[in-house]
Structures are given as structure tokens and as C-alpha cells.
Coordinates of C-alpha atoms in Angstrom, one line a residue:
X174 CA 18.5 -25.2 7.3
X175 CA 22.1 -25.4 8.9
X176 CA 23.9 -22.5 10.2
X177 CA 25.5 -20.5 7.5
X178 CA 29.0 -19.3 7.7
X179 CA 30.4 -22.1 10.0
X180 CA 34.2 -21.5 9.6
X181 CA 34.7 -25.1 10.7
X182 CA 32.7 -26.7 8.1
X183 CA 34.9 -27.1 4.9
X184 CA 31.6 -27.5 2.7
X185 CA 30.8 -23.9 3.7
X186 CA 33.9 -22.4 2.1
X187 CA 32.1 -21.3 -1.0
X188 CA 29.5 -19.4 1.1
X189 CA 32.3 -17.9 3.3
X190 CA 34.4 -16.9 0.2
X191 CA 31.5 -15.0 -1.3
X192 CA 30.5 -13.3 1.9
X193 CA 34.2 -12.2 2.1
X194 CA 34.0 -10.8 -1.3
X195 CA 31.4 -8.3 -0.3
X196 CA 33.3 -7.2 2.8
X197 CA 32.3 -9.6 5.6
X198 CA 35.2 -10.9 7.9
X199 CA 35.6 -14.4 9.4
X200 CA 34.5 -13.0 12.9
X201 CA 31.4 -11.3 11.3
X202 CA 30.2 -14.7 10.1
X203 CA 30.4 -16.1 13.5
X204 CA 27.9 -13.7 14.9
X205 CA 24.0 -13.8 14.3
X206 CA 23.5 -12.7 10.7
X207 CA 20.4 -10.2 10.5
X208 CA 18.8 -9.8 7.3
X209 CA 17.6 -6.1 6.9
X210 CA 14.8 -6.3 4.6
X211 CA 14.4 -2.8 3.0
X212 CA 11.8 -1.6 0.8
X213 CA 13.5 1.8 0.0
X214 CA 13.2 3.4 -3.3
X215 CA 13.2 6.8 -5.0
X216 CA 9.6 7.0 -6.2
X217 CA 7.6 6.1 -3.1
X218 CA 7.3 8.9 -0.5
X219 CA 6.6 6.4 2.4
X220 CA 9.7 4.6 1.5
X221 CA 12.2 7.1 0.5
X222 CA 13.5 7.8 4.1
X223 CA 14.2 3.9 4.6
X224 CA 17.7 4.2 2.9
X225 CA 18.9 6.4 5.8
X226 CA 17.0 4.5 8.6
X227 CA 18.6 1.3 7.4
X228 CA 22.0 2.8 8.3
X229 CA 20.9 3.3 12.1
X230 CA 19.3 0.0 12.2
X231 CA 22.6 -1.6 11.1
X232 CA 24.6 0.5 13.5
X233 CA 22.5 -1.1 16.3
X234 CA 22.9 -4.5 15.0
X235 CA 26.7 -4.0 14.9
X236 CA 26.8 -2.5 18.4
X237 CA 24.9 -5.5 19.9
X238 CA 27.1 -8.0 18.5
X239 CA 25.3 -9.0 15.2
X240 CA 26.1 -8.8 11.6
X241 CA 23.5 -6.8 9.4
X242 CA 22.9 -8.0 5.8
X243 CA 20.7 -5.7 3.8
X244 CA 18.6 -6.6 0.8
X245 CA 15.9 -4.7 -1.1
X246 CA 12.4 -5.6 -2.1
X247 CA 9.8 -3.7 -4.3
X248 CA 7.7 -1.0 -2.7
X249 CA 5.0 0.4 -5.2
X250 CA 2.9 3.4 -4.3
X251 CA -0.8 2.8 -4.5
X252 CA -1.4 6.6 -5.2
X253 CA 0.9 6.7 -8.1
X254 CA -0.6 3.3 -9.4
X255 CA -4.2 4.8 -9.6
X256 CA -5.9 3.8 -12.8
X257 CA -4.3 1.0 -15.1
X258 CA -1.3 0.7 -12.8
X259 CA -3.5 -0.4 -10.1
X260 CA -3.8 -3.8 -11.6
X261 CA -0.3 -4.6 -10.5
X262 CA -0.6 -3.3 -6.9
X263 CA -2.3 -6.2 -4.9
X264 CA -0.4 -8.9 -6.7
X265 CA 2.7 -7.4 -5.4
X266 CA 1.7 -7.9 -1.8
X267 CA 2.2 -11.7 -2.3
X268 CA 5.1 -11.2 -4.6
X269 CA 6.9 -9.2 -2.0
X270 CA 6.1 -12.0 0.6
X271 CA 7.4 -14.6 -1.8
X272 CA 10.5 -12.8 -2.8
X273 CA 11.5 -12.3 1.0
X274 CA 10.8 -15.8 1.8
X275 CA 12.9 -16.9 -1.1
X276 CA 15.8 -14.6 -0.3
X277 CA 15.9 -15.5 3.4
X278 CA 15.7 -19.3 2.8
X279 CA 18.2 -19.2 0.1
X280 CA 20.8 -17.1 2.3
X281 CA 19.9 -18.6 5.8
X282 CA 19.5 -15.4 7.9
X283 CA 19.2 -15.9 11.5
X284 CA 16.8 -13.1 12.2
X285 CA 15.1 -10.2 10.5
X286 CA 14.3 -6.4 10.6
X287 CA 11.6 -5.4 8.2
X288 CA 11.6 -1.7 7.0
X289 CA 8.3 -0.9 5.5
X290 CA 5.6 1.8 5.3
X291 CA 2.9 1.4 2.9
X292 CA -0.3 -0.4 1.9
X293 CA 0.8 -3.7 0.4
X294 CA 4.3 -3.7 1.7
X295 CA 3.6 -4.0 5.3
X296 CA 1.1 -6.8 4.8
X297 CA 3.5 -8.6 2.2
X298 CA 6.3 -8.5 4.8
X299 CA 3.9 -9.7 7.6
X300 CA 2.9 -12.7 5.5
X301 CA 6.7 -13.5 4.9
X302 CA 7.5 -13.0 8.5
X303 CA 4.7 -15.4 9.5
X304 CA 5.8 -18.0 6.9
X305 CA 9.6 -17.7 7.9
X306 CA 8.8 -17.7 11.7
X307 CA 12.3 -16.3 12.4
X308 CA 13.1 -13.6 15.0
X309 CA 11.7 -10.5 13.5
X310 CA 11.1 -6.9 14.3
X311 CA 9.1 -4.3 12.1
X312 CA 10.0 -0.5 11.6
X313 CA 8.1 2.1 9.6
X314 CA 9.5 5.3 8.1
X315 CA 7.1 7.7 9.9
X316 CA 4.7 10.1 8.7
X317 CA 4.7 12.9 5.9
X318 CA 4.4 16.5 7.1
X319 CA 1.0 18.0 6.6
X320 CA 0.5 21.2 4.4
X321 CA -0.8 24.2 6.2
X322 CA -2.7 27.0 4.9
X323 CA -4.0 29.5 7.5
X324 CA -5.5 27.6 10.4
X325 CA -6.2 24.3 8.3
X326 CA -4.1 21.4 7.6
X327 CA -4.2 19.4 4.2
X328 CA -3.0 15.9 3.5
X329 CA -3.1 13.5 0.5
X330 CA -6.8 12.5 0.9
X331 CA -7.6 16.2 0.3
X332 CA -5.9 16.2 -2.9
X333 CA -8.0 13.4 -4.2
X334 CA -11.2 15.1 -3.1
X335 CA -10.0 18.2 -4.7
X336 CA -10.5 16.5 -8.1
X337 CA -14.2 16.4 -7.5
X338 CA -14.2 19.9 -6.0
X339 CA -12.7 21.3 -9.3
X340 CA -15.0 19.3 -11.3
X341 CA -18.0 20.8 -9.6
X342 CA -16.6 24.3 -9.5
X343 CA -16.3 24.4 -5.8
X344 CA -12.6 25.5 -6.1
X345 CA -10.9 27.4 -8.8
X346 CA -8.1 26.5 -11.1
X347 CA -5.5 28.5 -9.2
X348 CA -6.3 26.6 -5.8
X349 CA -6.4 23.3 -7.6
X350 CA -3.0 23.9 -9.1
X351 CA -1.6 25.1 -5.7
X352 CA -2.8 22.0 -3.8
X353 CA -1.6 19.7 -6.6
X354 CA 2.0 20.8 -6.0
X355 CA 1.9 21.3 -2.3
X356 CA -0.4 19.0 -0.3
X357 CA 2.1 16.1 -0.3
X358 CA 4.5 18.2 1.6
X359 CA 7.5 15.7 2.3
X360 CA 8.6 12.2 2.2
X361 CA 6.9 9.9 4.7
X362 CA 3.5 8.1 4.8
X363 CA 0.6 10.2 3.7
X364 CA -0.6 11.8 6.9
X365 CA -4.1 10.3 6.8
X366 CA -5.5 7.2 8.2
X367 CA -5.6 5.2 5.0
X368 CA -4.0 1.7 4.6
X369 CA -0.5 2.7 5.2
X370 CA -1.1 4.1 8.7
X371 CA -3.8 1.6 9.6
X372 CA -1.2 -1.1 8.9
X373 CA 1.6 0.7 10.5
X374 CA -0.5 1.3 13.7
X375 CA -1.6 -2.4 13.4
X376 CA 2.3 -3.5 13.7
X377 CA 2.4 -1.6 17.0
X378 CA -0.9 -3.0 18.2
X379 CA 0.1 -6.7 17.7
X380 CA 3.4 -6.1 19.4
X381 CA 6.0 -6.5 16.6
X382 CA 7.1 -2.8 16.1
X383 CA 8.2 -0.1 18.7
X384 CA 5.3 2.2 20.0
X385 CA 5.1 5.5 18.3
X386 CA 7.0 4.2 15.2
X387 CA 4.0 4.7 12.7
X388 CA 2.8 8.0 13.9
X389 CA 5.9 10.0 14.5
X390 CA 7.3 12.4 11.8
X391 CA 9.7 10.7 9.4
X392 CA 12.3 13.5 10.2
X393 CA 12.1 13.3 14.1
X394 CA 15.3 12.5 16.0
X395 CA 13.3 9.9 18.0
X396 CA 13.1 7.8 14.7
X397 CA 16.8 7.5 14.6
X398 CA 17.0 6.5 18.1
X399 CA 14.3 3.9 17.6
X400 CA 16.1 2.6 14.6
X401 CA 19.2 1.9 16.6
X402 CA 17.0 0.3 19.4
X403 CA 15.4 -2.0 16.8
X404 CA 18.9 -3.1 15.5
X405 CA 20.1 -3.9 19.1
X406 CA 17.0 -5.6 20.1
X407 CA 16.7 -8.0 17.0
X408 CA 20.2 -9.3 18.0
X409 CA 18.9 -10.2 21.6
X410 CA 15.7 -11.9 20.2
X411 CA 17.7 -13.9 17.8
X412 CA 20.2 -15.0 20.4
X413 CA 17.3 -16.0 22.7
X414 CA 15.6 -17.7 19.7
X415 CA 12.3 -16.0 19.9
X416 CA 10.4 -17.0 16.8
X417 CA 8.0 -14.6 15.2
X418 CA 5.0 -16.7 16.2
X419 CA 5.8 -16.1 19.8
X420 CA 4.7 -12.6 19.1
X421 CA 2.0 -13.0 16.3
X422 CA -0.8 -15.4 17.3
X423 CA -4.4 -15.5 17.4
X424 CA -4.6 -13.3 20.6
X425 CA -2.3 -10.5 19.3
X426 CA -4.0 -10.6 15.9
X427 CA -7.4 -10.1 17.6
X428 CA -5.8 -7.1 19.5
X429 CA -4.7 -5.6 16.1
X430 CA -8.2 -6.0 14.6
X431 CA -9.7 -4.2 17.7
X432 CA -7.3 -1.4 17.4
X433 CA -8.1 -1.0 13.5
X434 CA -11.7 -0.9 14.5
X435 CA -11.3 1.5 17.4
X436 CA -9.6 4.1 15.2
X437 CA -11.7 3.8 12.1
X438 CA -9.1 2.1 10.1
X439 CA -8.9 1.0 6.4
X440 CA -11.2 -1.6 4.8
X441 CA -8.0 -3.0 3.1
X442 CA -7.0 -4.1 6.5
X443 CA -9.8 -6.6 6.4
X444 CA -8.5 -8.0 3.2
X445 CA -4.8 -8.1 4.5
X446 CA -5.8 -9.6 7.8
X447 CA -7.6 -12.4 6.2
X448 CA -4.5 -13.1 4.0
X449 CA -2.2 -12.8 7.0
X450 CA -4.3 -15.4 9.0
X451 CA -3.8 -17.9 6.2
X452 CA -0.1 -17.6 6.5
X453 CA -0.2 -17.9 10.1
X454 CA -2.3 -21.1 9.9
X455 CA -5.0 -19.5 11.7
X456 CA -8.7 -20.4 11.1
X457 CA -10.1 -17.0 11.2
X458 CA -13.0 -16.3 9.1
X459 CA -14.7 -13.2 7.8
X460 CA -17.6 -13.4 10.2
X461 CA -15.2 -14.0 13.2
X462 CA -13.3 -11.0 12.2
X463 CA -16.5 -9.1 12.0
X464 CA -17.5 -10.1 15.5
X465 CA -14.1 -9.2 16.9
X466 CA -14.0 -5.7 15.3
X467 CA -17.7 -5.2 16.5
X468 CA -16.6 -5.9 20.0
X469 CA -15.1 -2.3 20.5
X470 CA -16.4 1.2 20.0
X471 CA -14.8 3.7 17.6
X472 CA -12.9 6.2 19.9
X473 CA -10.9 8.0 17.2
X474 CA -11.2 9.0 13.6
X475 CA -8.7 10.7 11.3
X476 CA -8.5 12.2 7.7
X477 CA -10.4 11.8 5.6
X478 CA -13.2 10.8 8.2
X479 CA -12.4 13.8 10.4
X480 CA -10.2 16.9 10.3
X481 CA -7.5 15.5 12.2
X482 CA -4.3 13.9 10.6
X483 CA -1.7 11.4 11.7
X484 CA 0.5 14.1 13.5
X485 CA -2.7 14.8 15.7
X486 CA -2.9 11.2 16.4
X487 CA 0.6 11.2 17.6
X488 CA 0.4 14.3 19.8
X489 CA -2.9 12.8 21.4
X490 CA -0.9 9.7 22.5
X491 CA -0.8 7.6 19.5
X492 CA -1.4 3.7 19.4
X493 CA -0.5 3.3 23.1
X494 CA -3.2 5.7 24.2
X495 CA -5.8 3.7 22.2
X496 CA -4.8 0.6 23.5
X497 CA -4.8 1.9 27.0
X498 CA -8.3 3.2 26.4
X499 CA -9.6 -0.2 25.1
X500 CA -7.5 -2.3 27.5
X501 CA -10.5 -4.1 28.9
X502 CA -11.3 -5.4 25.5
X503 CA -7.6 -6.8 24.9
X504 CA -5.4 -9.8 25.7
X505 CA -3.0 -8.2 27.9
X506 CA -0.8 -11.2 28.2
X507 CA 0.7 -11.1 24.8
X508 CA 4.4 -10.3 24.6
X509 CA 6.1 -7.3 22.8
X510 CA 9.1 -7.6 20.6
X511 CA 10.6 -4.6 22.3
X512 CA 10.3 -6.3 25.7
X513 CA 7.7 -7.1 28.4
X514 CA 4.0 -7.8 27.9
X515 CA 1.2 -5.4 26.7
X516 CA -0.1 -5.5 30.1
X517 CA 3.1 -4.4 31.7
X518 CA 3.4 -1.6 29.2
X519 CA -0.1 -0.3 29.8
X520 CA 0.3 -0.5 33.6
X521 CA 3.2 1.9 33.3
X522 CA 1.6 4.0 30.6
X523 CA 1.4 7.6 32.1
X524 CA 1.4 9.9 29.0
X525 CA -1.5 12.4 28.9
X526 CA -4.2 11.4 26.3
X527 CA -6.0 14.3 24.5
X528 CA -9.7 13.2 24.8
X529 CA -10.8 15.6 21.9
X530 CA -8.8 13.3 19.5
X531 CA -9.0 10.0 21.3
X532 CA -12.3 9.6 22.9
X533 CA -13.1 7.6 26.2
X534 CA -15.1 4.4 26.3
X535 CA -17.9 6.2 27.8
X536 CA -18.1 8.7 25.0
X537 CA -17.3 7.0 21.8
X538 CA -17.8 8.3 18.3
X539 CA -19.6 5.0 17.1
X540 CA -20.7 1.9 18.9
X541 CA -19.8 -1.7 17.5
X542 CA -16.8 -1.2 15.5
X543 CA -16.0 0.8 12.4
X544 CA -16.8 -1.8 9.6
X545 CA -19.9 -3.6 8.6
X546 CA -19.5 -7.0 6.9
X547 CA -22.7 -7.2 4.7
X548 CA -24.3 -10.2 3.2
X549 CA -27.4 -10.8 1.2
X550 CA -28.2 -11.9 -2.4
X551 CA -25.7 -9.5 -3.9
X552 CA -22.9 -10.7 -1.6
X553 CA -23.5 -14.3 -0.5
X554 CA -19.9 -14.6 0.7
X555 CA -19.7 -10.9 2.2
X556 CA -18.8 -7.4 1.3
X557 CA -17.1 -4.7 3.4
X558 CA -18.0 -1.1 4.2
X559 CA -16.2 1.5 6.4
X560 CA -19.3 2.3 8.5
X561 CA -17.5 5.0 10.5
X562 CA -16.8 6.9 7.3
X563 CA -20.6 6.9 6.2
X564 CA -23.1 9.7 7.0
X565 CA -25.8 8.2 9.4
X566 CA -28.4 9.3 6.9
X567 CA -26.9 6.9 4.4
X568 CA -26.9 3.8 6.9
X569 CA -30.0 2.8 4.9
X570 CA -30.0 3.5 1.2
X571 CA -32.4 2.2 -1.4
X572 CA -32.0 3.3 -5.0
X573 CA -31.8 2.4 -8.8
X574 CA -28.6 0.8 -10.0
X575 CA -26.3 2.6 -12.6
X576 CA -24.2 -0.2 -14.0
X577 CA -20.4 0.1 -15.0
X578 CA -18.0 -2.7 -16.2
X579 CA -14.8 -1.0 -15.3
X580 CA -13.3 2.0 -13.3
X581 CA -12.8 3.8 -16.4
X582 CA -16.4 4.0 -17.2
X583 CA -17.5 5.2 -13.8
X584 CA -14.7 7.9 -14.0
X585 CA -16.0 9.1 -17.3
X586 CA -19.6 9.1 -15.9
X587 CA -18.7 11.3 -12.9
X588 CA -16.9 13.7 -15.0
X589 CA -19.8 14.2 -17.2
X590 CA -21.9 15.5 -14.2
X591 CA -24.9 13.1 -15.0
X592 CA -25.1 11.6 -11.5
X593 CA -28.6 11.5 -10.2
X594 CA -29.0 11.7 -6.4
X595 CA -30.3 8.5 -5.0
X596 CA -28.8 6.2 -7.4
X597 CA -26.3 3.4 -6.6
X598 CA -23.3 3.2 -8.8
X599 CA -22.4 -0.4 -9.5
X600 CA -18.8 -1.1 -10.5
X601 CA -18.2 -4.8 -11.5
X602 CA -15.6 -7.0 -13.1
X603 CA -12.9 -5.2 -10.7
X604 CA -12.5 -8.2 -8.3
X605 CA -9.3 -10.2 -7.7
X606 CA -9.8 -12.1 -10.9
X607 CA -11.9 -9.7 -12.9
X608 CA -9.8 -6.7 -12.8
X609 CA -7.4 -8.4 -12.4
X610 CA -5.9 -7.3 -9.2
X611 CA -8.9 -5.9 -7.5
X612 CA -8.2 -2.1 -8.2
X613 CA -8.8 0.5 -5.7
X614 CA -11.5 2.8 -6.7
X615 CA -10.3 5.6 -4.5
X616 CA -10.4 8.4 -7.0
X617 CA -14.1 7.8 -8.2
X618 CA -15.0 7.6 -4.5
X619 CA -13.1 10.8 -3.6
X620 CA -14.8 12.4 -6.6
X621 CA -18.2 11.5 -5.2
X622 CA -17.2 13.3 -2.1
X623 CA -15.7 16.2 -3.7
X624 CA -18.9 16.7 -5.7
X625 CA -21.0 16.6 -2.7
X626 CA -22.9 13.4 -3.6
X627 CA -21.7 11.2 -0.7
X628 CA -25.0 11.8 1.1
X629 CA -27.2 10.9 -1.6
X630 CA -25.4 8.5 -3.9
X631 CA -23.9 5.1 -3.0
X632 CA -21.1 3.1 -4.8
X633 CA -20.7 -0.7 -4.7
X634 CA -18.1 -2.9 -6.3
X635 CA -16.3 -6.3 -6.2
X636 CA -13.0 -4.2 -6.4
X637 CA -11.6 -2.3 -3.4
X638 CA -11.7 1.2 -2.0
X639 CA -8.9 3.1 -0.5
X640 CA -8.2 3.0 3.1
X641 CA -8.7 6.7 2.9
X642 CA -12.3 6.4 1.4
X643 CA -15.3 7.9 3.2
X644 CA -18.8 7.9 2.1
X645 CA -21.3 5.0 1.3
X646 CA -18.9 2.9 -0.7
X647 CA -19.2 -0.9 -0.3
X648 CA -16.5 -3.1 -1.6
X649 CA -15.0 -6.6 -1.6
X650 CA -18.3 -8.1 -2.8
X651 CA -17.9 -11.8 -3.1
X652 CA -18.2 -13.8 -5.2
X653 CA -17.1 -11.4 -7.7
X654 CA -18.9 -10.8 -11.0
X655 CA -16.0 -12.4 -13.1
X656 CA -16.7 -15.9 -11.4
X657 CA -20.4 -15.6 -11.9
X658 CA -21.2 -13.7 -8.6
X659 CA -24.8 -11.9 -8.4
X660 CA -23.2 -8.6 -9.3
X661 CA -22.8 -9.9 -12.8
X662 CA -26.7 -10.0 -13.0
X663 CA -27.4 -6.4 -12.0
X664 CA -29.0 -4.2 -14.6
X665 CA -29.7 -0.5 -14.8
X666 CA -32.6 0.5 -12.8
X667 CA -32.6 -2.5 -10.5
X668 CA -33.4 -1.5 -6.9
X669 CA -30.3 -1.9 -4.6
X670 CA -30.8 -2.0 -0.9
X671 CA -27.8 -1.2 1.4
X672 CA -28.6 -1.5 5.1
X673 CA -25.5 -1.0 7.4
X674 CA -27.5 -1.8 10.7
X675 CA -29.0 -5.2 9.4
X676 CA -25.7 -5.8 7.5
X677 CA -27.6 -6.4 4.2
X678 CA -26.7 -5.9 0.6
X679 CA -29.5 -7.0 -1.7
X680 CA -31.1 -6.2 -5.0
X681 CA -34.9 -6.6 -5.7
X682 CA -35.1 -8.9 -8.7
X683 CA -37.2 -12.0 -8.8
X684 CA -35.7 -15.5 -9.0
X685 CA -37.2 -16.2 -12.3
X686 CA -35.7 -13.0 -13.8
X687 CA -32.3 -13.8 -12.4
X688 CA -32.4 -17.3 -14.0
X689 CA -33.2 -15.6 -17.3
X690 CA -30.2 -13.2 -17.0
X691 CA -27.8 -15.9 -16.1
X692 CA -28.2 -17.3 -19.5
X693 CA -27.3 -13.9 -21.0
X694 CA -24.1 -12.9 -19.0
X695 CA -21.5 -11.3 -21.1
X696 CA -18.0 -11.2 -19.3
X697 CA -15.8 -8.3 -20.8
X698 CA -12.9 -9.6 -23.0
X699 CA -9.8 -8.7 -21.1
X700 CA -6.8 -10.5 -22.7
X701 CA -3.8 -10.9 -20.4
X702 CA -0.3 -12.0 -20.4
X703 CA 2.6 -12.4 -17.9
X704 CA 2.0 -11.9 -14.1
X705 CA -1.7 -10.7 -14.6
X706 CA -2.5 -13.9 -16.4
X707 CA -0.9 -15.9 -13.7
X708 CA -2.6 -13.9 -11.0
X709 CA -6.1 -14.4 -12.5
X710 CA -5.4 -18.1 -12.7
X711 CA -4.3 -18.5 -9.0
X712 CA -5.9 -15.7 -6.9
X713 CA -8.5 -16.6 -4.3
X714 CA -11.7 -14.6 -3.4
X715 CA -11.9 -11.3 -1.4
X716 CA -13.7 -13.1 1.5
X717 CA -10.3 -15.0 2.0
X718 CA -8.2 -12.0 1.6
X719 CA -7.5 -12.4 -2.1
X720 CA -4.6 -14.7 -1.4
X721 CA -2.3 -15.8 -4.3
X722 CA 0.9 -17.4 -3.7
X723 CA -0.4 -18.0 -0.1
X724 CA -3.6 -19.5 -0.8
X725 CA -4.7 -22.0 2.1
X726 CA -4.9 -24.9 -0.4
X727 CA -1.3 -24.5 -1.5
X728 CA 0.0 -24.2 1.9
X729 CA -2.0 -27.4 3.1
X730 CA -0.6 -29.3 0.2
X731 CA 3.0 -28.2 0.7

């Protein structure tokens, strides 16, 4: 695209006139025009601080000789959308990416600052940045304040588990009511290591966001200074014509995957990394991702997999401390958007590391990564489990299936207290097409933990689990039941085998019996309209990252 705002080009008169009408001067349009892609809104705690943060980013852009141009994109909250609203969450990842691509290409910005915080917004913006390949920097809002009672700090994941605790009688109604209104203590990203903070830390680890940005509190003065620095830096990157692909490539992507694994990150990160790889033009496969993540030990775990929250992570040294610890596994030559290379940064890293929080390589929490990518006759194309969040006693589990055709069915079952220890709860028709939208079953998973059943009952699904899920919860089963995947053939009482060490997910039913069952599959009737109908028609499988508007075949034919 030609340079917008060329005052010498008479055909640009319309553009210049319209930009003048919103306050831009002739000399402003001669500077690098930086799109400030803001996902601020009033109804998502992780994004509410971004209205103010954007003002400081724009101050930095003006100070460095650039011209900021802010626009807004949607930013749904996964937590608020639990249940029926969750159908619309994963589709928004690709919608956010597409809306950014369309806006930027239409207006011809020279560089971009992405302001984002939460589960689908960071991945959506990363996909857009990869597709646009303009000079770009990311900045997150910062973390929510934890809620403190006595010596213990509580965060959002504790509130989800409280549902199960109240149902089992472990806590009383007064405690439940107090927690309901106090555990989400402020704006900012939930102070647990769910998808939001996993992906925020991923931004730092791949070198496209300032260090410390994802783990510091949203209200720290350092966040204001950081925003101004980002504003100034993007102008220089734009003048120097550093494309986003200079920073995000296969090497930096692998570094990010290793950081996710070393810190016990979200299973959703697997989904988003695969989708990002497609947008980048990378040939990354799910099995290759498994090899990369398994190459590092787990050296830190945070809420809900431990008692430590994101503020504990920040005080212990944050993302830089993890990267310093696993530096021998990383490509240190990759550049950083804020300047220099990763190797140069880590050579000069002198901050103290709290080894009670971030363990050494010699004393890891787990070996061979935080995930297990399972395959077998129930998951021919793969399934994902957060191994570091599973009690070792459940690394091997064999039990009878209890089958549900929706999240609502399993929620009702859990509330009725009929769950038998040893069973495997099978939730199907919740995949990308079946749901549609591959809903997060985070509340059923948290209820399982809250009811004390996570050491005796497993849960498997073609849907997703929250990044904050712990326990023997296997998701992303592919192919999904809706397209005829083996999960559609499971019946109550079938013996399910989950083996995390051997990376197996199987059920013990003869081939003859399976052939008979194939003739009797009854897919639930779920009539759709609007966006969900379009999503079902176009979305790809979970093993590819559930790409929709950025499916590989679409990009290859473009």
C-alpha cells in the first residue's frame, strides 16, 4: 500500500481532509502513523486499565516524533462467558484478528502497538500482527490484586473451586458469599496462571513485549513508564522498518513454547500456538510442539497448580528469571523489540531469583515439560492434558465411562452428587464444530477439584479446559465427535485408559463392536444461525489450533 497522508499527492486530498476533521494536522500526517490497537472496555477486568494506559503510549509516540491513531477491538471475558456465552469466545479470536487486519489495511498505518491482556485477545492480536507483518509491539495491562484473608491470598481460580466446595459442604454459605464478592479484588488480569497470563508471559518470552509487563500489578507506576517507553520504541522500529517477522519466527516461537512449558502454562496455549503458526506460515505440527515443550523441565507452578499467584511470580524475578534459568535450552540470538538480543539481555541479568518460587534446572518440579500430547484409539489426531496439574497418582487411570453430550449435562450431574470414584466423565459434542466454539469446561473441572474428586475421577472432552484447570482433565480430543471422531462411539461403562507417561488415550472396545456402533451414531440437533453457523462451517480441527478465518488452506489459496 502507498504511504497514506502524502501532502504532495493530490489524490490523497480526501484522506487528508478526513484526518483533518478528527484533529490531525498537516505536519502530523508527515510523521509515522502508529495504530494503537486497544481492546479496552468496561466489562472485562483485564482490559479496563487499557483506556488510561493508551494515553501514556500515545504520549510516548508523540514524544518520539510519531502520530498515534487509536482504534478499539472487542475483548470478551472468558470467565463471564462461562456456559452458553462460551460458544462465542473462541470464534472471537479469529474475528479480532480479522477486524484488526481489515482496519489496518484500510487505513494504512505504518506501525502498531497492541494493547491486550486476556485469553483470546492476545492470540487474536498475535495472529493479526503475524499476518500484517508491520513494526509492532505488545503491551498488557498488568495483574489483578490478590485478595488476602489472614496469611492466605485468594485469586479467581479459588472462586471457581469454591462452587464445588460449597456444593460438598466444605465451606458455608457465609464464606461462599464473602468470596463471591471479594476474590476478584481489582481490575487487571486474574492473578493466576491461566491462559491470560500464560499468553502475556509468552509475549515477553518471544521478545515482542517489555519484560515484566505481564506480571506486574496493573496499578504500578512502572506500568506508566513502560507504556511511554513502548510508545517511543515503536516509532524507532517503524522508522527503521523492522517487520514483525524479524522478531517472531520459528526460533522465538520455540523459545515461547519452552517458557510456557517450564512454568506449567495453559493448555489453551497449545491451541493458540498452533493457530499462530499457521498465520506465520510456519510448518509447526502438534507432535513437534510436544517435542519442544518436553525438552525443558517444569521449574515453576502457580495458581491453581500451587499456592503462589502472579504477584509471587513477579517478585521472584518474573519471565526474565525463568528465561535465565532455562537459557541453555533457548535460542539466544533472537532479537527483542525493546532492543538487543535475548542473549545480551540475559548476560546482563543480575536480578535475584527466588528459588523457592522459580526452581533451578537441577531441582525441577517435573521433568520433560508440563503437557502431555496423547494419542490412541480415542484421539487419533491428538489430545492435550496439563500433566503438571495432575496428581501423580492419576498419571495412569483406568475406569468406566459416564457419557454426557453437553457441558450442561455434566454440570447437572456434578451438582447431584452422584459421581462415583474411579469413573471417567466423557463430555462430547463440545469441539470446535460440535459446540460450536469448543467451550471451556472450566467450571465442571473446578467443581471436580472443589468436591475432592480430582484424585479419583478423570474428565475427557473434545472441548477445552481453562488455562487455570488442574486435575486429570484431558481436552482437545481430535477428531471431535461431531465429525465422527471415536468419542462419538463411547458408551456408559466402556473402560477408558489414560496413561500420561506413555501418552495414550484409549477405550477398550472391540473393532466389531465399534463397527456396529458407527451405524447408530445420533448427533444432537443444534440449530444455528448467524456467526455460529458460519463458524461451524469453516472452523478447522483442534489439532491445528481450531483455525477459522486463518485456516491454512484459506491462506494458501489467497
